[in-house]
Protein backbone atom coordinates (compact mmCIF):
# COMPACT_ATOMS: atom_id res chain seq x y z
CA UNK A 1 -126.91 103.66 256.06
CA UNK A 2 -128.38 104.36 252.38
CA UNK A 3 -131.93 102.72 251.53
CA UNK A 4 -131.16 99.85 250.42
CA UNK A 5 -133.05 95.77 249.90
CA UNK A 6 -133.06 93.41 252.97
CA UNK A 7 -134.33 89.78 252.55
CA UNK A 8 -135.19 87.76 255.65
CA UNK A 9 -134.89 83.21 255.74
CA UNK A 10 -136.25 82.26 258.31
CA UNK A 11 -136.35 78.02 258.09
CA UNK A 12 -138.13 75.86 260.55
CA UNK A 13 -139.82 72.13 261.10
CA UNK A 14 -143.09 73.30 262.16
CA UNK A 15 -145.00 75.68 259.51
CA UNK A 16 -147.26 77.04 261.15
CA UNK A 17 -144.53 78.53 263.98
CA UNK A 18 -142.67 79.87 260.87
CA UNK A 19 -145.88 81.00 259.40
CA UNK A 20 -146.24 83.32 262.51
CA UNK A 21 -142.35 84.63 262.63
CA UNK A 22 -143.21 85.64 259.19
CA UNK A 23 -146.11 87.10 259.99
CA UNK A 24 -144.66 88.92 263.00
CA UNK A 25 -141.45 90.07 261.14
CA UNK A 26 -143.82 91.45 258.64
CA UNK A 27 -146.55 93.82 260.27
CA UNK A 28 -143.32 95.13 262.69
CA UNK A 29 -141.62 95.96 259.47
CA UNK A 30 -144.64 97.65 258.53
CA UNK A 31 -145.06 99.86 261.50
CA UNK A 32 -141.53 101.31 261.14
CA UNK A 33 -142.61 102.54 257.79
CA UNK A 34 -140.66 99.67 255.57
CA UNK A 35 -142.33 98.75 252.20
CA UNK A 36 -142.79 94.74 251.83
CA UNK A 37 -142.95 92.04 249.49
CA UNK A 38 -143.87 88.82 251.44
CA UNK A 39 -143.64 86.34 253.35
CA UNK A 40 -142.90 83.96 250.48
CA UNK A 41 -142.89 80.48 250.46
CA UNK A 42 -139.86 78.93 248.91
CA UNK A 43 -139.66 75.27 248.08
CA UNK A 44 -139.59 72.76 251.29
CA UNK A 45 -136.88 71.10 251.93
CA UNK A 46 -137.26 67.11 252.68
CA UNK A 47 -134.18 64.82 253.55
CA UNK A 48 -135.97 61.06 253.40
CA UNK A 49 -133.67 58.58 255.74
CA UNK A 50 -134.12 54.95 255.00
CA UNK A 51 -133.09 52.48 258.45
CA UNK A 52 -132.83 48.63 258.16
CA UNK A 53 -135.05 47.53 260.90
CA UNK A 54 -132.99 44.66 262.15
CA UNK A 55 -129.36 44.60 262.32
CA UNK A 56 -128.25 41.16 260.68
CA UNK A 57 -131.37 39.37 258.63
CA UNK A 58 -134.27 40.94 256.95
CA UNK A 59 -132.46 43.60 254.59
CA UNK A 60 -136.43 43.35 252.97
CA UNK A 61 -137.56 45.03 255.85
CA UNK A 62 -136.87 48.60 256.06
CA UNK A 63 -137.99 52.06 258.07
CA UNK A 64 -138.24 55.13 256.15
CA UNK A 65 -138.07 58.66 257.81
CA UNK A 66 -138.10 62.33 256.23
CA UNK A 67 -137.31 65.55 257.99
CA UNK A 68 -139.40 68.64 255.73
CA UNK A 69 -138.03 71.94 256.39
CA UNK A 70 -140.21 75.00 255.49
CA UNK A 71 -138.88 78.10 254.55
CA UNK A 72 -140.20 81.90 253.66
CA UNK A 73 -138.88 84.72 252.74
CA UNK A 74 -139.50 88.14 253.42
CA UNK A 75 -138.10 91.21 251.36
CA UNK A 76 -138.04 94.59 252.93
CA UNK A 77 -137.23 97.52 250.43
CA UNK A 78 -136.35 100.65 251.63
CA UNK A 79 -134.80 99.74 254.82
CA UNK A 80 -132.84 102.22 256.98
CA UNK A 81 -131.58 102.50 260.61
CA UNK A 82 -135.16 102.90 262.05
CA UNK A 83 -136.29 99.67 260.71
CA UNK A 84 -132.87 97.20 261.49
CA UNK A 85 -133.40 98.48 264.99
CA UNK A 86 -137.71 97.21 265.03
CA UNK A 87 -136.55 94.08 263.62
CA UNK A 88 -133.80 93.73 265.84
CA UNK A 89 -136.49 93.97 268.80
CA UNK A 90 -138.61 90.97 267.33
CA UNK A 91 -139.13 87.63 269.68
CA UNK A 92 -138.97 84.90 267.39
CA UNK A 93 -139.89 81.70 268.93
CA UNK A 94 -137.30 79.04 269.31
CA UNK A 95 -137.10 76.25 266.26
CA UNK A 96 -137.33 79.31 263.89
CA UNK A 97 -133.90 79.80 262.26
CA UNK A 98 -133.43 83.12 260.60
CA UNK A 99 -130.86 84.50 258.42
CA UNK A 100 -130.59 88.02 256.97
CA UNK A 101 -128.94 88.93 253.17
CA UNK A 102 -128.37 92.90 252.56
CA UNK A 103 -129.27 93.02 248.47
């Protein structure tokens, strides 16, 4: 495979866990000899839900909940087979979603 650019997108509800995972991926790529950019924070997606507190009456009494999805991106500028092999051996904690795109 020729040298190309990889973008690794990470998603999680817990921002501390996400930052640790992004740092671990960046360190692994640097040890393998890759040139990286990041980890870069991406905008946090906020999903808001409004729920009625009681079923039939008291429409004025509501509860509001939100879920925050934190996102980070790590870009590997010159990737090759050795870098990809070292990245596949990284153990990420549960709760962190990862998506790898080749650019």
